CSV table of C-alpha atoms in Angstrom, one decimal:
chain,number,residue,atom,x,y,z
R,25,UNK,CA,134.0,100.7,123.6
R,26,UNK,CA,132.3,100.3,120.5
R,27,UNK,CA,132.5,97.8,117.7
R,28,UNK,CA,134.4,97.2,115.6
R,29,UNK,CA,132.2,96.6,112.7
R,30,UNK,CA,134.8,95.2,109.1
R,31,UNK,CA,138.4,94.2,109.2
R,32,UNK,CA,139.0,94.6,105.5
R,33,UNK,CA,142.0,94.4,103.1
R,34,UNK,CA,143.0,96.4,100.4
R,35,UNK,CA,140.8,94.8,97.1
R,36,UNK,CA,143.2,92.2,95.0
R,37,UNK,CA,146.2,92.8,96.8
R,38,UNK,CA,146.5,88.8,96.9
R,39,UNK,CA,144.8,88.1,100.7
R,40,UNK,CA,142.1,86.8,101.2
R,41,UNK,CA,139.2,89.1,102.5
R,42,UNK,CA,137.9,88.0,106.1
R,43,UNK,CA,134.0,87.1,106.1
R,44,UNK,CA,131.8,90.3,106.9
R,45,UNK,CA,130.8,89.5,110.5
R,46,UNK,CA,126.9,88.7,110.8
R,47,UNK,CA,125.5,92.0,111.8
R,48,UNK,CA,122.9,91.3,114.1
R,49,UNK,CA,125.9,89.7,116.2
R,50,UNK,CA,127.9,92.0,118.7
R,51,UNK,CA,131.0,90.5,119.5
R,52,UNK,CA,132.6,91.1,123.4
R,53,UNK,CA,136.0,92.3,122.6
R,54,UNK,CA,136.3,94.0,125.4
R,55,UNK,CA,139.8,92.5,126.2
R,56,UNK,CA,141.1,92.7,122.7
R,57,UNK,CA,140.1,96.8,122.6
R,58,UNK,CA,142.7,96.7,125.5
R,59,UNK,CA,145.5,96.2,123.8
R,60,UNK,CA,147.4,98.1,121.4
R,61,UNK,CA,148.8,96.1,119.0
R,62,UNK,CA,145.4,95.0,117.6
R,63,UNK,CA,143.6,97.9,118.0
R,64,UNK,CA,146.9,99.7,115.7
R,65,UNK,CA,146.6,96.7,113.9
R,66,UNK,CA,142.6,97.3,112.9
R,67,UNK,CA,143.3,101.2,112.9
R,68,UNK,CA,146.0,100.8,110.3
R,69,UNK,CA,143.9,98.1,108.4
R,70,UNK,CA,140.6,100.9,108.0
R,71,UNK,CA,143.0,103.6,107.0
R,72,UNK,CA,145.0,101.3,104.5
R,73,UNK,CA,141.5,100.5,103.0
R,74,UNK,CA,140.8,104.2,102.9
R,75,UNK,CA,143.6,105.8,101.2
R,76,UNK,CA,143.7,103.5,97.9
R,77,UNK,CA,140.3,105.3,97.0
R,78,UNK,CA,141.1,108.7,98.4
R,79,UNK,CA,145.0,108.7,96.5
R,80,UNK,CA,143.3,107.1,93.7
R,81,UNK,CA,144.2,110.2,91.3
R,82,UNK,CA,147.9,110.0,92.1
R,83,UNK,CA,148.2,106.4,91.7
R,84,UNK,CA,149.9,105.8,94.8
R,85,UNK,CA,149.9,103.6,97.6
R,86,UNK,CA,150.6,104.3,101.5
R,87,UNK,CA,154.7,102.8,100.6
R,88,UNK,CA,155.2,105.1,97.3
R,89,UNK,CA,153.2,107.7,99.7
R,90,UNK,CA,155.8,107.2,102.9
R,91,UNK,CA,159.0,107.2,100.2
R,92,UNK,CA,158.4,109.8,98.1
R,93,UNK,CA,157.1,112.0,101.2
R,94,UNK,CA,160.2,110.9,102.8
R,95,UNK,CA,163.0,111.7,100.4
R,96,UNK,CA,161.6,115.1,99.2
R,97,UNK,CA,161.7,115.9,102.8
R,98,UNK,CA,165.6,114.9,103.4
R,99,UNK,CA,168.4,115.8,101.5
R,100,UNK,CA,170.3,112.8,101.8
R,101,UNK,CA,168.8,109.7,102.5
R,102,UNK,CA,170.1,106.5,101.2
R,103,UNK,CA,167.6,102.8,100.4
R,104,UNK,CA,169.3,101.3,103.0
R,105,UNK,CA,168.6,104.3,105.5
R,106,UNK,CA,164.9,104.5,104.0
R,107,UNK,CA,164.3,101.3,104.6
R,108,UNK,CA,165.4,101.0,108.2
R,109,UNK,CA,162.6,104.0,108.7
R,110,UNK,CA,160.1,101.6,106.8
R,111,UNK,CA,160.9,98.7,107.8
R,112,UNK,CA,161.4,97.0,105.0
R,113,UNK,CA,164.3,93.9,103.5
R,114,UNK,CA,166.2,96.5,101.0
R,115,UNK,CA,165.9,94.1,98.2
R,116,UNK,CA,162.2,94.7,98.1
R,117,UNK,CA,162.4,98.4,99.2
R,118,UNK,CA,164.7,98.3,95.6
R,119,UNK,CA,162.3,96.9,93.4
R,120,UNK,CA,159.3,99.1,94.7
R,121,UNK,CA,162.5,102.0,93.7
R,122,UNK,CA,163.6,100.6,90.2
R,123,UNK,CA,160.0,101.1,89.7
R,124,UNK,CA,159.6,104.7,90.6
R,125,UNK,CA,163.2,105.6,88.8
R,126,UNK,CA,161.5,103.2,85.4
R,127,UNK,CA,158.5,105.9,85.4
R,128,UNK,CA,160.9,109.3,85.9
R,129,UNK,CA,159.6,109.4,89.3
R,130,UNK,CA,162.4,108.5,91.7
R,131,UNK,CA,166.7,109.1,91.1
R,132,UNK,CA,169.7,106.8,91.8
R,133,UNK,CA,173.1,108.2,92.4
R,134,UNK,CA,176.6,106.7,94.5
R,135,UNK,CA,177.2,108.7,97.6
R,136,UNK,CA,180.3,110.9,97.6
R,137,UNK,CA,180.2,110.3,101.2
R,138,UNK,CA,180.2,107.0,100.8
R,139,UNK,CA,180.7,104.9,98.0
R,140,UNK,CA,178.5,101.5,98.8
R,141,UNK,CA,176.0,103.1,99.3
R,142,UNK,CA,173.0,104.8,96.9
R,143,UNK,CA,171.2,108.1,97.6
R,144,UNK,CA,168.1,108.7,96.9
R,145,UNK,CA,166.1,111.9,95.0
R,146,UNK,CA,163.0,113.3,93.1
R,147,UNK,CA,163.2,114.5,90.1
R,148,UNK,CA,161.7,117.5,88.9
R,149,UNK,CA,158.5,115.7,88.5
R,150,UNK,CA,158.6,113.5,92.0
R,151,UNK,CA,159.1,116.9,93.6
R,152,UNK,CA,155.9,117.7,92.5
R,153,UNK,CA,153.7,114.3,92.7
R,154,UNK,CA,155.7,114.7,96.3
R,155,UNK,CA,153.6,118.3,97.0
R,156,UNK,CA,150.5,116.7,95.3
R,157,UNK,CA,150.4,114.3,97.8
R,158,UNK,CA,151.1,116.4,100.7
R,159,UNK,CA,148.4,118.4,100.0
R,160,UNK,CA,146.2,115.4,99.5
R,161,UNK,CA,148.0,113.7,102.8
R,162,UNK,CA,146.7,116.7,104.5
R,163,UNK,CA,143.9,116.2,104.1
R,164,UNK,CA,143.2,112.0,104.2
R,165,UNK,CA,144.6,112.9,107.6
R,166,UNK,CA,142.8,115.8,108.7
R,167,UNK,CA,139.7,112.6,107.6
R,168,UNK,CA,141.3,109.8,109.5
R,169,UNK,CA,141.6,112.1,113.1
R,170,UNK,CA,138.3,113.8,112.6
R,171,UNK,CA,136.7,112.1,115.3
R,172,UNK,CA,138.9,114.0,117.5
R,173,UNK,CA,139.5,117.1,118.7
R,174,UNK,CA,142.8,119.5,117.6
R,175,UNK,CA,144.3,119.0,121.1
R,176,UNK,CA,143.3,115.0,120.9
R,177,UNK,CA,144.8,114.8,117.4
R,178,UNK,CA,148.1,116.8,118.7
R,179,UNK,CA,148.2,114.4,121.7
R,180,UNK,CA,147.5,111.0,119.9
R,181,UNK,CA,150.0,112.2,117.4
R,182,UNK,CA,152.7,113.3,119.7
R,183,UNK,CA,152.1,109.3,121.9
R,184,UNK,CA,152.5,107.3,118.7
R,185,UNK,CA,155.7,109.2,118.0
R,186,UNK,CA,156.7,108.5,121.6
R,187,UNK,CA,155.5,104.8,122.4
R,188,UNK,CA,157.1,104.1,118.5
R,189,UNK,CA,161.0,105.5,119.9
R,190,UNK,CA,160.3,103.8,122.9
R,191,UNK,CA,160.3,100.6,121.2
R,192,UNK,CA,163.0,101.5,119.2
R,193,UNK,CA,165.2,102.6,122.3
R,194,UNK,CA,164.4,99.2,124.3
R,195,UNK,CA,164.6,96.7,120.5
R,196,UNK,CA,168.3,98.5,120.0
R,197,UNK,CA,169.1,97.6,124.3
R,198,UNK,CA,168.2,94.1,123.2
R,199,UNK,CA,164.9,94.5,126.1
């Protein structure tokens, strides 16, 4: 398997930037390359690093992108449902939702179904932004998966979904 040349975090996010590897020396990563969690994490870091410049024109983070698209694609989604899907603590998500509401992208209202819940929707400006983000997202995803053939891309995404679902079911059974 290939050598992983560089692992880094987004510049300016408060995380320390890992040291650059000695280019003359190749480390044996064979064992780690057989570890799904490690490889998924490395791909996530590389993907997020590429995300920021790609979405610079929209000033979106991966999290904001996920919020926009999820709210757009679900007529009724509550803050709690969104927090669960995004694997976030509700208070942390609420801070981000408040910022998005202040900028006029997002709207919040009490749920008719459950008065304790707060439902989310996009403003007209938010819908336009979500559509722009989706268009950019399509080309970004194509770039991300470009090392794979079309059939490999489809299979890869299906396998990721299957693994996520399997882990969700195992967690709900307490396994």
